[in-house]
Amino acid sequence: MVNDRGQLYTIEGIAASMIMLFTTFLVLNATTVYTPGDSHISDMQLEQIGTDSLRMMNMQENGSAGTNPLIAGTSPLQDMVDNLPVVNGAIAPAPDAFDPTNAFNVTFTNYVDNKTGSETDNLHYTASVTYYDIANKTTGSLLLSANRNLSGVEHPVRVTEWVIAYRPVPGDVTLTEPRVVLVEVLLWRD
Amino acid sequence: MARLSDDAQWIVMMGFVVSFSFFFLAMILNQSTVVGQTSAESVLDFPKNDIRDVRSVIIQSTSLVPVNITAAHGLILQNDIETISLMRKNAIVTYSVEWPAPPVTETFVNIHYNNGVTAYNETWQSL
C-alpha cells in the first residue's frame, strides 16, 4: 500500500548512499601511484642542476689563458674536450672515462652532488661528445666520462652544452681550426 | 519501520551541512597530490636552456671570425651547429650573419630556432 510516510528517512538514505559512494571515490582517487610518467618534478630538478653544472664548467676561468692557442681564456669544459686523445688525427674516446680522477668526473660530480648538509648526493651520469663527421655526413659520439654504465632500466634526463673544440673531430677536413661539438650528459638518480 | 517524526529536522540538516563541508575539504586535499606536476611539465617542455645554449654558441662562433678563423670556416661551424641541432635535439636552427660593411660597423646575426612547438627568432647585434 502506497503512502507518503517515511519521506525524510528516504531522503536521508539517498544522501547517505551518495556520501558513501563519494567517499569511496575520493579515497581511491587520492591514492598516488608513482609511475615513470609522474616523475616530471624530479626530472625538472635533475635537468636544472645538470644544465647549471655544465654551464658553470663552460665559463672561462677568470684571467686564465687556457690551453687553446687561438683564443685567450678557454673554459674548463673546452679544455676537457681538447684533452681527449688524438688517434688517427682526430679525437677519440677518453681512455680514462671511468677513472674517478678524470677531470670531467671530478668537476661535474663536485657540482651536481653538492647539497646542503654533510652528506653529498650520489648522481650517476654518462657524458659523451657529439660531433658532425663531414666526410661521412653523419653525427658521431665519443665517450667523455661516466661513473656508471647505462643498463637500460634507469630513467635519465639529458642535459647538453655546446662547446667550441680546438681539436679535429673524426672526418675533419681541416686539422687546425675549431669545430662545434655538443657535450651530452645523461643524468640519473637511483 | 518507525513512524515518521519531524522532531529532529535541525539535527539532520546540520549533519548534512557538516558532512558536505568535510567533502569540500577532502576535494581540496585531493588536488594537492598533483601540485607541481603541471608546472614541472611546462618547465621540461619549454626549451629555455636549448635556446640559450644555441644562441650563446652561435654568437661565440661568429665572434671568432675573422680574427681567429676565416669566414669560410665559420660556415663549417654553422653547419656543425645546424646539423647537430637537427640530429640530436630535434630542432631546426638556422642563422645568417651580416658582416660589417662600411659605414655599418656592427655585425648582425639573424637567429631562428624551431623545435615544432616553440619558435624563437632573434636579430643579435654586436657592439
PDB file of C-alpha atoms in Angstrom:
ATOM      1  CA  MET A   1       0.000   0.000   0.000  1.00  0.00           C
ATOM      2  CA  VAL A   2       1.457   3.301  -1.046  1.00  0.00           C
ATOM      3  CA  ASN A   3       1.624   6.163   1.365  1.00  0.00           C
ATOM      4  CA  ASP A   4       3.883   9.153   1.902  1.00  0.00           C
ATOM      5  CA  ARG A   5       5.212   8.250   5.321  1.00  0.00           C
ATOM      6  CA  GLY A   6       8.945   7.955   5.854  1.00  0.00           C
ATOM      7  CA  GLN A   7       9.925  10.575   3.293  1.00  0.00           C
ATOM      8  CA  LEU A   8      12.678  12.047   5.479  1.00  0.00           C
ATOM      9  CA  TYR A   9      14.164   8.604   6.015  1.00  0.00           C
ATOM     10  CA  THR A  10      14.182   8.040   2.269  1.00  0.00           C
ATOM     11  CA  ILE A  11      15.963  11.319   1.629  1.00  0.00           C
ATOM     12  CA  GLU A  12      18.418  10.537   4.399  1.00  0.00           C
ATOM     13  CA  GLY A  13      19.079   7.139   2.901  1.00  0.00           C
ATOM     14  CA  ILE A  14      19.741   8.567  -0.532  1.00  0.00           C
ATOM     15  CA  ALA A  15      22.021  11.247   0.916  1.00  0.00           C
ATOM     16  CA  ALA A  16      23.906   8.673   2.978  1.00  0.00           C
ATOM     17  CA  SER A  17      24.459   6.412  -0.012  1.00  0.00           C
ATOM     18  CA  MET A  18      25.739   9.355  -2.057  1.00  0.00           C
ATOM     19  CA  ILE A  19      28.076  10.306   0.758  1.00  0.00           C
ATOM     20  CA  MET A  20      29.441   6.773   0.947  1.00  0.00           C
ATOM     21  CA  LEU A  21      29.892   6.496  -2.809  1.00  0.00           C
ATOM     22  CA  PHE A  22      31.610   9.860  -2.969  1.00  0.00           C
ATOM     23  CA  THR A  23      33.879   8.916  -0.072  1.00  0.00           C
ATOM     24  CA  THR A  24      34.923   5.732  -1.850  1.00  0.00           C
ATOM     25  CA  PHE A  25      35.617   7.730  -4.998  1.00  0.00           C
ATOM     26  CA  LEU A  26      37.734  10.280  -3.115  1.00  0.00           C
ATOM     27  CA  VAL A  27      39.726   7.649  -1.238  1.00  0.00           C
ATOM     28  CA  LEU A  28      40.510   5.646  -4.369  1.00  0.00           C
ATOM     29  CA  ASN A  29      41.299   8.784  -6.326  1.00  0.00           C
ATOM     30  CA  ALA A  30      43.684  10.119  -3.702  1.00  0.00           C
ATOM     31  CA  THR A  31      45.952   7.089  -3.881  1.00  0.00           C
ATOM     32  CA  THR A  32      49.181   8.243  -5.514  1.00  0.00           C
ATOM     33  CA  VAL A  33      50.952   5.688  -7.663  1.00  0.00           C
ATOM     34  CA  TYR A  34      54.388   6.959  -8.607  1.00  0.00           C
ATOM     35  CA  THR A  35      54.807   5.864 -12.196  1.00  0.00           C
ATOM     36  CA  PRO A  36      57.657   6.909 -14.507  1.00  0.00           C
ATOM     37  CA  GLY A  37      55.228   9.277 -16.173  1.00  0.00           C
ATOM     38  CA  ASP A  38      54.785  11.142 -12.902  1.00  0.00           C
ATOM     39  CA  SER A  39      58.471  11.811 -12.365  1.00  0.00           C
ATOM     40  CA  HIS A  40      58.446  15.201 -14.063  1.00  0.00           C
ATOM     41  CA  ILE A  41      59.087  17.062 -10.842  1.00  0.00           C
ATOM     42  CA  SER A  42      62.344  15.277 -10.008  1.00  0.00           C
ATOM     43  CA  ASP A  43      63.256  15.270 -13.719  1.00  0.00           C
ATOM     44  CA  MET A  44      62.966  19.023 -13.785  1.00  0.00           C
ATOM     45  CA  GLN A  45      65.259  19.347 -10.775  1.00  0.00           C
ATOM     46  CA  LEU A  46      67.828  16.983 -12.307  1.00  0.00           C
ATOM     47  CA  GLU A  47      67.721  18.783 -15.635  1.00  0.00           C
ATOM     48  CA  GLN A  48      68.166  22.123 -13.963  1.00  0.00           C
ATOM     49  CA  ILE A  49      71.114  21.112 -11.818  1.00  0.00           C
ATOM     50  CA  GLY A  50      72.762  19.311 -14.741  1.00  0.00           C
ATOM     51  CA  THR A  51      72.376  22.258 -17.093  1.00  0.00           C
ATOM     52  CA  ASP A  52      73.642  24.669 -14.482  1.00  0.00           C
ATOM     53  CA  SER A  53      76.673  22.494 -13.764  1.00  0.00           C
ATOM     54  CA  LEU A  54      77.586  22.212 -17.441  1.00  0.00           C
ATOM     55  CA  ARG A  55      77.172  25.942 -17.895  1.00  0.00           C
ATOM     56  CA  MET A  56      79.438  26.610 -14.919  1.00  0.00           C
ATOM     57  CA  MET A  57      82.016  24.280 -16.463  1.00  0.00           C
ATOM     58  CA  ASN A  58      81.760  26.141 -19.775  1.00  0.00           C
ATOM     59  CA  MET A  59      82.604  29.504 -18.216  1.00  0.00           C
ATOM     60  CA  GLN A  60      86.043  30.868 -18.913  1.00  0.00           C
ATOM     61  CA  GLU A  61      88.112  30.921 -15.815  1.00  0.00           C
ATOM     62  CA  ASN A  62      88.832  34.420 -14.733  1.00  0.00           C
ATOM     63  CA  GLY A  63      92.180  35.602 -16.048  1.00  0.00           C
ATOM     64  CA  SER A  64      93.185  32.162 -17.272  1.00  0.00           C
ATOM     65  CA  ALA A  65      94.875  31.912 -20.620  1.00  0.00           C
ATOM     66  CA  GLY A  66      93.631  28.385 -21.237  1.00  0.00           C
ATOM     67  CA  THR A  67      95.337  25.767 -23.344  1.00  0.00           C
ATOM     68  CA  ASN A  68      93.933  26.929 -26.655  1.00  0.00           C
ATOM     69  CA  PRO A  69      96.497  28.910 -28.657  1.00  0.00           C
ATOM     70  CA  LEU A  70      93.851  30.687 -30.717  1.00  0.00           C
ATOM     71  CA  ILE A  71      91.838  32.359 -28.009  1.00  0.00           C
ATOM     72  CA  ALA A  72      92.809  33.691 -24.638  1.00  0.00           C
ATOM     73  CA  GLY A  73      90.709  32.017 -21.990  1.00  0.00           C
ATOM     74  CA  THR A  74      89.040  28.694 -22.678  1.00  0.00           C
ATOM     75  CA  SER A  75      86.537  27.158 -20.311  1.00  0.00           C
ATOM     76  CA  PRO A  76      87.338  24.025 -18.285  1.00  0.00           C
ATOM     77  CA  LEU A  77      84.811  22.100 -20.392  1.00  0.00           C
ATOM     78  CA  GLN A  78      86.569  23.177 -23.604  1.00  0.00           C
ATOM     79  CA  ASP A  79      89.865  22.030 -22.137  1.00  0.00           C
ATOM     80  CA  MET A  80      88.353  18.643 -21.247  1.00  0.00           C
ATOM     81  CA  VAL A  81      87.182  18.116 -24.827  1.00  0.00           C
ATOM     82  CA  ASP A  82      90.514  19.376 -26.165  1.00  0.00           C
ATOM     83  CA  ASN A  83      92.355  16.958 -23.872  1.00  0.00           C
ATOM     84  CA  LEU A  84      90.730  13.912 -25.439  1.00  0.00           C
ATOM     85  CA  PRO A  85      93.402  11.718 -27.027  1.00  0.00           C
ATOM     86  CA  VAL A  86      94.058  12.217 -30.719  1.00  0.00           C
ATOM     87  CA  VAL A  87      94.019   8.945 -32.654  1.00  0.00           C
ATOM     88  CA  ASN A  88      94.499   8.896 -36.456  1.00  0.00           C
ATOM     89  CA  GLY A  89      94.415  12.684 -36.497  1.00  0.00           C
ATOM     90  CA  ALA A  90      91.063  13.037 -34.701  1.00  0.00           C
ATOM     91  CA  ILE A  91      89.820  12.967 -31.128  1.00  0.00           C
ATOM     92  CA  ALA A  92      88.954   9.556 -29.712  1.00  0.00           C
ATOM     93  CA  PRO A  93      87.013   8.321 -26.644  1.00  0.00           C
ATOM     94  CA  ALA A  94      88.687   9.057 -23.346  1.00  0.00           C
ATOM     95  CA  PRO A  95      90.662   6.004 -22.151  1.00  0.00           C
ATOM     96  CA  ASP A  96      90.171   7.111 -18.541  1.00  0.00           C
ATOM     97  CA  ALA A  97      86.394   7.656 -18.934  1.00  0.00           C
ATOM     98  CA  PHE A  98      85.566   5.534 -15.885  1.00  0.00           C
ATOM     99  CA  ASP A  99      88.533   6.743 -13.860  1.00  0.00           C
ATOM    100  CA  PRO A 100      87.336   8.736 -10.825  1.00  0.00           C
ATOM    101  CA  THR A 101      90.232  11.136 -11.324  1.00  0.00           C
ATOM    102  CA  ASN A 102      89.024  12.014 -14.831  1.00  0.00           C
ATOM    103  CA  ALA A 103      88.897  15.828 -14.954  1.00  0.00           C
ATOM    104  CA  PHE A 104      85.272  15.901 -16.108  1.00  0.00           C
ATOM    105  CA  ASN A 105      84.252  13.411 -13.429  1.00  0.00           C
ATOM    106  CA  VAL A 106      85.931  15.399 -10.658  1.00  0.00           C
ATOM    107  CA  THR A 107      84.385  18.751 -11.602  1.00  0.00           C
ATOM    108  CA  PHE A 108      80.946  17.542 -12.680  1.00  0.00           C
ATOM    109  CA  THR A 109      80.287  15.290  -9.696  1.00  0.00           C
ATOM    110  CA  ASN A 110      81.542  18.024  -7.414  1.00  0.00           C
ATOM    111  CA  TYR A 111      78.917  20.379  -8.845  1.00  0.00           C
ATOM    112  CA  VAL A 112      75.917  18.041  -9.123  1.00  0.00           C
ATOM    113  CA  ASP A 113      76.467  16.131  -5.875  1.00  0.00           C
ATOM    114  CA  ASN A 114      76.834  19.233  -3.774  1.00  0.00           C
ATOM    115  CA  LYS A 115      73.950  19.745  -1.389  1.00  0.00           C
ATOM    116  CA  THR A 116      73.168  21.215   1.972  1.00  0.00           C
ATOM    117  CA  GLY A 117      74.363  19.124   4.876  1.00  0.00           C
ATOM    118  CA  SER A 118      77.343  16.908   5.413  1.00  0.00           C
ATOM    119  CA  GLU A 119      76.320  14.137   3.014  1.00  0.00           C
ATOM    120  CA  THR A 120      76.805  14.520  -0.709  1.00  0.00           C
ATOM    121  CA  ASP A 121      74.334  13.398  -3.325  1.00  0.00           C
ATOM    122  CA  ASN A 122      75.097  10.355  -5.461  1.00  0.00           C
ATOM    123  CA  LEU A 123      74.046  11.050  -9.045  1.00  0.00           C
ATOM    124  CA  HIS A 124      75.097   8.874 -11.961  1.00  0.00           C
ATOM    125  CA  TYR A 125      75.898  10.107 -15.415  1.00  0.00           C
ATOM    126  CA  THR A 126      77.294   9.233 -18.811  1.00  0.00           C
ATOM    127  CA  ALA A 127      78.865  12.081 -20.748  1.00  0.00           C
ATOM    128  CA  SER A 128      79.676  11.997 -24.434  1.00  0.00           C
ATOM    129  CA  VAL A 129      80.810  14.380 -27.127  1.00  0.00           C
ATOM    130  CA  THR A 130      78.725  14.532 -30.298  1.00  0.00           C
ATOM    131  CA  TYR A 131      80.381  15.833 -33.437  1.00  0.00           C
ATOM    132  CA  TYR A 132      79.480  16.176 -37.092  1.00  0.00           C
ATOM    133  CA  ASP A 133      81.513  13.936 -39.365  1.00  0.00           C
ATOM    134  CA  ILE A 134      81.903  15.933 -42.571  1.00  0.00           C
ATOM    135  CA  ALA A 135      83.392  13.078 -44.613  1.00  0.00           C
ATOM    136  CA  ASN A 136      80.590  10.623 -43.840  1.00  0.00           C
ATOM    137  CA  LYS A 137      77.857  13.263 -43.445  1.00  0.00           C
ATOM    138  CA  THR A 138      76.724  11.860 -40.113  1.00  0.00           C
ATOM    139  CA  THR A 139      76.950  12.610 -36.424  1.00  0.00           C
ATOM    140  CA  GLY A 140      79.025  10.505 -34.087  1.00  0.00           C
ATOM    141  CA  SER A 141      79.588  10.334 -30.348  1.00  0.00           C
ATOM    142  CA  LEU A 142      82.677   9.782 -28.253  1.00  0.00           C
ATOM    143  CA  LEU A 143      82.605   8.798 -24.598  1.00  0.00           C
ATOM    144  CA  LEU A 144      83.949  11.638 -22.488  1.00  0.00           C
ATOM    145  CA  SER A 145      83.361  10.416 -18.954  1.00  0.00           C
ATOM    146  CA  ALA A 146      80.981   8.258 -16.931  1.00  0.00           C
ATOM    147  CA  ASN A 147      80.629   6.981 -13.413  1.00  0.00           C
ATOM    148  CA  ARG A 148      78.068   4.278 -14.208  1.00  0.00           C
ATOM    149  CA  ASN A 149      77.047   2.332 -17.282  1.00  0.00           C
ATOM    150  CA  LEU A 150      73.516   2.737 -18.553  1.00  0.00           C
ATOM    151  CA  SER A 151      71.815  -0.634 -18.204  1.00  0.00           C
ATOM    152  CA  GLY A 152      68.503   0.421 -19.706  1.00  0.00           C
ATOM    153  CA  VAL A 153      66.314   0.410 -16.615  1.00  0.00           C
ATOM    154  CA  GLU A 154      67.252   3.896 -15.481  1.00  0.00           C
ATOM    155  CA  HIS A 155      65.186   6.936 -16.175  1.00  0.00           C
ATOM    156  CA  PRO A 156      67.782   9.530 -17.141  1.00  0.00           C
ATOM    157  CA  VAL A 157      67.373  13.114 -18.251  1.00  0.00           C
ATOM    158  CA  ARG A 158      69.594  14.568 -20.941  1.00  0.00           C
ATOM    159  CA  VAL A 159      71.419  17.828 -20.470  1.00  0.00           C
ATOM    160  CA  THR A 160      73.626  19.364 -23.126  1.00  0.00           C
ATOM    161  CA  GLU A 161      76.140  22.108 -23.617  1.00  0.00           C
ATOM    162  CA  TRP A 162      77.619  23.443 -26.853  1.00  0.00           C
ATOM    163  CA  VAL A 163      81.388  23.655 -26.896  1.00  0.00           C
ATOM    164  CA  ILE A 164      83.832  25.007 -29.453  1.00  0.00           C
ATOM    165  CA  ALA A 165      86.592  22.422 -29.592  1.00  0.00           C
ATOM    166  CA  TYR A 166      90.052  23.110 -30.904  1.00  0.00           C
ATOM    167  CA  ARG A 167      90.865  19.530 -31.849  1.00  0.00           C
ATOM    168  CA  PRO A 168      89.951  17.875 -35.150  1.00  0.00           C
ATOM    169  CA  VAL A 169      86.944  15.586 -34.942  1.00  0.00           C
ATOM    170  CA  PRO A 170      86.656  12.361 -36.977  1.00  0.00           C
ATOM    171  CA  GLY A 171      86.010  13.074 -40.651  1.00  0.00           C
ATOM    172  CA  ASP A 172      87.500  16.528 -40.345  1.00  0.00           C
ATOM    173  CA  VAL A 173      88.822  18.269 -43.422  1.00  0.00           C
ATOM    174  CA  THR A 174      90.845  20.881 -41.620  1.00  0.00           C
ATOM    175  CA  LEU A 175      93.184  19.934 -38.848  1.00  0.00           C
ATOM    176  CA  THR A 176      93.972  23.318 -37.379  1.00  0.00           C
ATOM    177  CA  GLU A 177      90.710  25.141 -36.925  1.00  0.00           C
ATOM    178  CA  PRO A 178      87.964  24.764 -34.293  1.00  0.00           C
ATOM    179  CA  ARG A 179      84.745  22.777 -34.557  1.00  0.00           C
ATOM    180  CA  VAL A 180      81.480  22.985 -32.679  1.00  0.00           C
ATOM    181  CA  VAL A 181      80.626  19.880 -30.684  1.00  0.00           C
ATOM    182  CA  LEU A 182      77.801  19.064 -28.298  1.00  0.00           C
ATOM    183  CA  VAL A 183      78.573  17.676 -24.863  1.00  0.00           C
ATOM    184  CA  GLU A 184      75.630  15.456 -23.922  1.00  0.00           C
ATOM    185  CA  VAL A 185      75.197  14.159 -20.398  1.00  0.00           C
ATOM    186  CA  LEU A 186      72.641  11.550 -19.378  1.00  0.00           C
ATOM    187  CA  LEU A 187      71.994  12.125 -15.706  1.00  0.00           C
ATOM    188  CA  TRP A 188      70.005   9.898 -13.367  1.00  0.00           C
ATOM    189  CA  ARG A 189      69.441   9.022  -9.756  1.00  0.00           C
ATOM    190  CA  ASP A 190      68.780   5.530  -8.427  1.00  0.00           C
TER     191      ASP A 190
ATOM    192  CA  MET B   1       9.563   0.974  10.213  1.00  0.00           C
ATOM    193  CA  ALA B   2       9.279   3.754  12.696  1.00  0.00           C
ATOM    194  CA  ARG B   3       6.567   6.291  12.304  1.00  0.00           C
ATOM    195  CA  LEU B   4       7.630   9.461  10.519  1.00  0.00           C
ATOM    196  CA  SER B   5       8.661  12.059  13.028  1.00  0.00           C
ATOM    197  CA  ASP B   6       9.805  15.590  12.233  1.00  0.00           C
ATOM    198  CA  ASP B   7      11.253  16.340  15.639  1.00  0.00           C
ATOM    199  CA  ALA B   8      14.967  16.387  14.728  1.00  0.00           C
ATOM    200  CA  GLN B   9      14.987  18.226  11.419  1.00  0.00           C
ATOM    201  CA  TRP B  10      17.679  20.690  12.537  1.00  0.00           C
ATOM    202  CA  ILE B  11      19.965  17.910  13.684  1.00  0.00           C
ATOM    203  CA  VAL B  12      19.590  16.077  10.377  1.00  0.00           C
ATOM    204  CA  MET B  13      20.225  19.252   8.379  1.00  0.00           C
ATOM    205  CA  MET B  14      23.288  20.213  10.399  1.00  0.00           C
ATOM    206  CA  GLY B  15      24.537  16.675   9.870  1.00  0.00           C
ATOM    207  CA  PHE B  16      24.294  17.177   6.128  1.00  0.00           C
ATOM    208  CA  VAL B  17      25.972  20.595   6.294  1.00  0.00           C
ATOM    209  CA  VAL B  18      28.881  19.241   8.330  1.00  0.00           C
ATOM    210  CA  SER B  19      29.374  16.195   6.127  1.00  0.00           C
ATOM    211  CA  PHE B  20      29.314  18.216   2.927  1.00  0.00           C
ATOM    212  CA  SER B  21      31.825  20.661   4.348  1.00  0.00           C
ATOM    213  CA  PHE B  22      34.103  17.692   5.073  1.00  0.00           C
ATOM    214  CA  PHE B  23      33.745  16.591   1.469  1.00  0.00           C
ATOM    215  CA  PHE B  24      34.648  20.017   0.241  1.00  0.00           C
ATOM    216  CA  LEU B  25      37.839  19.929   2.318  1.00  0.00           C
ATOM    217  CA  ALA B  26      38.570  16.402   1.099  1.00  0.00           C
ATOM    218  CA  MET B  27      38.297  17.545  -2.518  1.00  0.00           C
ATOM    219  CA  ILE B  28      40.805  20.312  -1.892  1.00  0.00           C
ATOM    220  CA  LEU B  29      43.157  17.833  -0.213  1.00  0.00           C
ATOM    221  CA  ASN B  30      42.696  15.513  -3.171  1.00  0.00           C
ATOM    222  CA  GLN B  31      44.001  18.157  -5.562  1.00  0.00           C
ATOM    223  CA  SER B  32      47.188  18.638  -3.565  1.00  0.00           C
ATOM    224  CA  THR B  33      48.637  15.304  -4.715  1.00  0.00           C
ATOM    225  CA  VAL B  34      49.275  16.670  -8.203  1.00  0.00           C
ATOM    226  CA  VAL B  35      50.697  20.014  -7.150  1.00  0.00           C
ATOM    227  CA  GLY B  36      53.853  20.762  -9.115  1.00  0.00           C
ATOM    228  CA  GLN B  37      53.156  18.221 -11.818  1.00  0.00           C
ATOM    229  CA  THR B  38      51.789  20.654 -14.364  1.00  0.00           C
ATOM    230  CA  SER B  39      54.348  23.332 -13.707  1.00  0.00           C
ATOM    231  CA  ALA B  40      57.202  20.800 -13.866  1.00  0.00           C
ATOM    232  CA  GLU B  41      55.885  19.530 -17.184  1.00  0.00           C
ATOM    233  CA  SER B  42      55.754  23.048 -18.551  1.00  0.00           C
ATOM    234  CA  VAL B  43      59.326  23.714 -17.495  1.00  0.00           C
ATOM    235  CA  LEU B  44      60.524  20.468 -19.095  1.00  0.00           C
ATOM    236  CA  ASP B  45      58.657  21.107 -22.320  1.00  0.00           C
ATOM    237  CA  PHE B  46      59.849  24.650 -22.829  1.00  0.00           C
ATOM    238  CA  PRO B  47      63.341  24.592 -24.431  1.00  0.00           C
ATOM    239  CA  LYS B  48      64.721  27.526 -22.487  1.00  0.00           C
ATOM    240  CA  ASN B  49      68.156  26.024 -21.981  1.00  0.00           C
ATOM    241  CA  ASP B  50      68.347  24.793 -25.583  1.00  0.00           C
ATOM    242  CA  ILE B  51      67.659  28.253 -26.933  1.00  0.00           C
ATOM    243  CA  ARG B  52      70.086  29.961 -24.569  1.00  0.00           C
ATOM    244  CA  ASP B  53      72.805  27.435 -25.367  1.00  0.00           C
ATOM    245  CA  VAL B  54      72.450  27.567 -29.117  1.00  0.00           C
ATOM    246  CA  ARG B  55      72.232  31.349 -29.085  1.00  0.00           C
ATOM    247  CA  SER B  56      75.367  31.501 -26.990  1.00  0.00           C
ATOM    248  CA  VAL B  57      77.393  29.197 -29.243  1.00  0.00           C
ATOM    249  CA  ILE B  58      76.221  30.975 -32.404  1.00  0.00           C
ATOM    250  CA  ILE B  59      77.367  34.332 -31.064  1.00  0.00           C
ATOM    251  CA  GLN B  60      80.579  32.789 -29.768  1.00  0.00           C
ATOM    252  CA  SER B  61      81.418  31.175 -33.105  1.00  0.00           C
ATOM    253  CA  THR B  62      80.527  34.335 -35.007  1.00  0.00           C
ATOM    254  CA  SER B  63      82.860  36.348 -32.837  1.00  0.00           C
ATOM    255  CA  LEU B  64      85.783  34.114 -33.887  1.00  0.00           C
ATOM    256  CA  VAL B  65      85.527  35.486 -37.441  1.00  0.00           C
ATOM    257  CA  PRO B  66      87.680  36.990 -38.892  1.00  0.00           C
ATOM    258  CA  VAL B  67      90.437  37.214 -36.286  1.00  0.00           C
ATOM    259  CA  ASN B  68      90.730  33.537 -35.324  1.00  0.00           C
ATOM    260  CA  ILE B  69      89.058  31.737 -38.210  1.00  0.00           C
ATOM    261  CA  THR B  70      88.069  32.635 -41.750  1.00  0.00           C
ATOM    262  CA  ALA B  71      84.502  33.309 -42.832  1.00  0.00           C
ATOM    263  CA  ALA B  72      84.641  30.096 -44.845  1.00  0.00           C
ATOM    264  CA  HIS B  73      85.475  28.143 -41.721  1.00  0.00           C
ATOM    265  CA  GLY B  74      82.664  29.987 -39.958  1.00  0.00           C
ATOM    266  CA  LEU B  75      80.331  28.208 -42.363  1.00  0.00           C
ATOM    267  CA  ILE B  76      81.719  24.853 -41.189  1.00  0.00           C
ATOM    268  CA  LEU B  77      80.890  25.837 -37.613  1.00  0.00           C
ATOM    269  CA  GLN B  78      77.430  26.919 -38.756  1.00  0.00           C
ATOM    270  CA  ASN B  79      76.934  23.545 -40.430  1.00  0.00           C
ATOM    271  CA  ASP B  80      78.034  21.805 -37.213  1.00  0.00           C
ATOM    272  CA  ILE B  81      75.515  23.753 -35.135  1.00  0.00           C
ATOM    273  CA  GLU B  82      72.616  23.314 -37.562  1.00  0.00           C
ATOM    274  CA  THR B  83      73.242  19.612 -38.192  1.00  0.00           C
ATOM    275  CA  ILE B  84      73.792  18.597 -34.579  1.00  0.00           C
ATOM    276  CA  SER B  85      70.719  20.598 -33.505  1.00  0.00           C
ATOM    277  CA  LEU B  86      68.609  18.723 -36.010  1.00  0.00           C
ATOM    278  CA  MET B  87      70.104  15.291 -35.372  1.00  0.00           C
ATOM    279  CA  ARG B  88      70.434  15.334 -31.588  1.00  0.00           C
ATOM    280  CA  LYS B  89      67.949  17.925 -30.355  1.00  0.00           C
ATOM    281  CA  ASN B  90      65.150  17.721 -32.949  1.00  0.00           C
ATOM    282  CA  ALA B  91      65.281  21.435 -33.503  1.00  0.00           C
ATOM    283  CA  ILE B  92      65.651  23.381 -36.708  1.00  0.00           C
ATOM    284  CA  VAL B  93      68.273  26.034 -36.141  1.00  0.00           C
ATOM    285  CA  THR B  94      69.320  28.398 -38.886  1.00  0.00           C
ATOM    286  CA  TYR B  95      71.193  31.608 -38.749  1.00  0.00           C
ATOM    287  CA  SER B  96      72.737  34.098 -41.102  1.00  0.00           C
ATOM    288  CA  VAL B  97      75.408  36.651 -40.419  1.00  0.00           C
ATOM    289  CA  GLU B  98      75.584  40.144 -41.849  1.00  0.00           C
ATOM    290  CA  TRP B  99      79.188  41.206 -41.588  1.00  0.00           C
ATOM    291  CA  PRO B 100      80.101  44.861 -41.033  1.00  0.00           C
ATOM    292  CA  ALA B 101      80.041  46.810 -44.282  1.00  0.00           C
ATOM    293  CA  PRO B 102      81.066  50.452 -44.053  1.00  0.00           C
ATOM    294  CA  PRO B 103      79.564  52.662 -42.838  1.00  0.00           C
ATOM    295  CA  VAL B 104      77.893  49.987 -40.673  1.00  0.00           C
ATOM    296  CA  THR B 105      80.380  48.745 -38.076  1.00  0.00           C
ATOM    297  CA  GLU B 106      78.183  46.224 -36.290  1.00  0.00           C
ATOM    298  CA  THR B 107      77.729  42.537 -37.030  1.00  0.00           C
ATOM    299  CA  PHE B 108      74.147  41.311 -37.207  1.00  0.00           C
ATOM    300  CA  VAL B 109      73.173  37.681 -36.661  1.00  0.00           C
ATOM    301  CA  ASN B 110      69.674  36.527 -37.542  1.00  0.00           C
ATOM    302  CA  ILE B 111      68.949  33.501 -35.379  1.00  0.00           C
ATOM    303  CA  HIS B 112      65.988  31.188 -35.942  1.00  0.00           C
ATOM    304  CA  TYR B 113      65.067  28.307 -33.663  1.00  0.00           C
ATOM    305  CA  ASN B 114      62.078  25.999 -34.078  1.00  0.00           C
ATOM    306  CA  ASN B 115      61.508  22.631 -32.424  1.00  0.00           C
ATOM    307  CA  GLY B 116      57.965  22.204 -33.703  1.00  0.00           C
ATOM    308  CA  VAL B 117      56.359  23.572 -30.552  1.00  0.00           C
ATOM    309  CA  THR B 118      58.397  26.605 -29.665  1.00  0.00           C
ATOM    310  CA  ALA B 119      59.796  29.065 -32.174  1.00  0.00           C
ATOM    311  CA  TYR B 120      62.350  31.699 -31.364  1.00  0.00           C
ATOM    312  CA  ASN B 121      63.728  34.389 -33.631  1.00  0.00           C
ATOM    313  CA  GLU B 122      66.288  36.986 -32.806  1.00  0.00           C
ATOM    314  CA  THR B 123      68.486  39.509 -34.536  1.00  0.00           C
ATOM    315  CA  TRP B 124      71.584  39.843 -32.464  1.00  0.00           C
ATOM    316  CA  GLN B 125      73.724  42.914 -32.909  1.00  0.00           C
ATOM    317  CA  SER B 126      77.334  43.236 -31.882  1.00  0.00           C
ATOM    318  CA  LEU B 127      78.567  46.349 -30.125  1.00  0.00           C
TER     319      LEU B 127
END
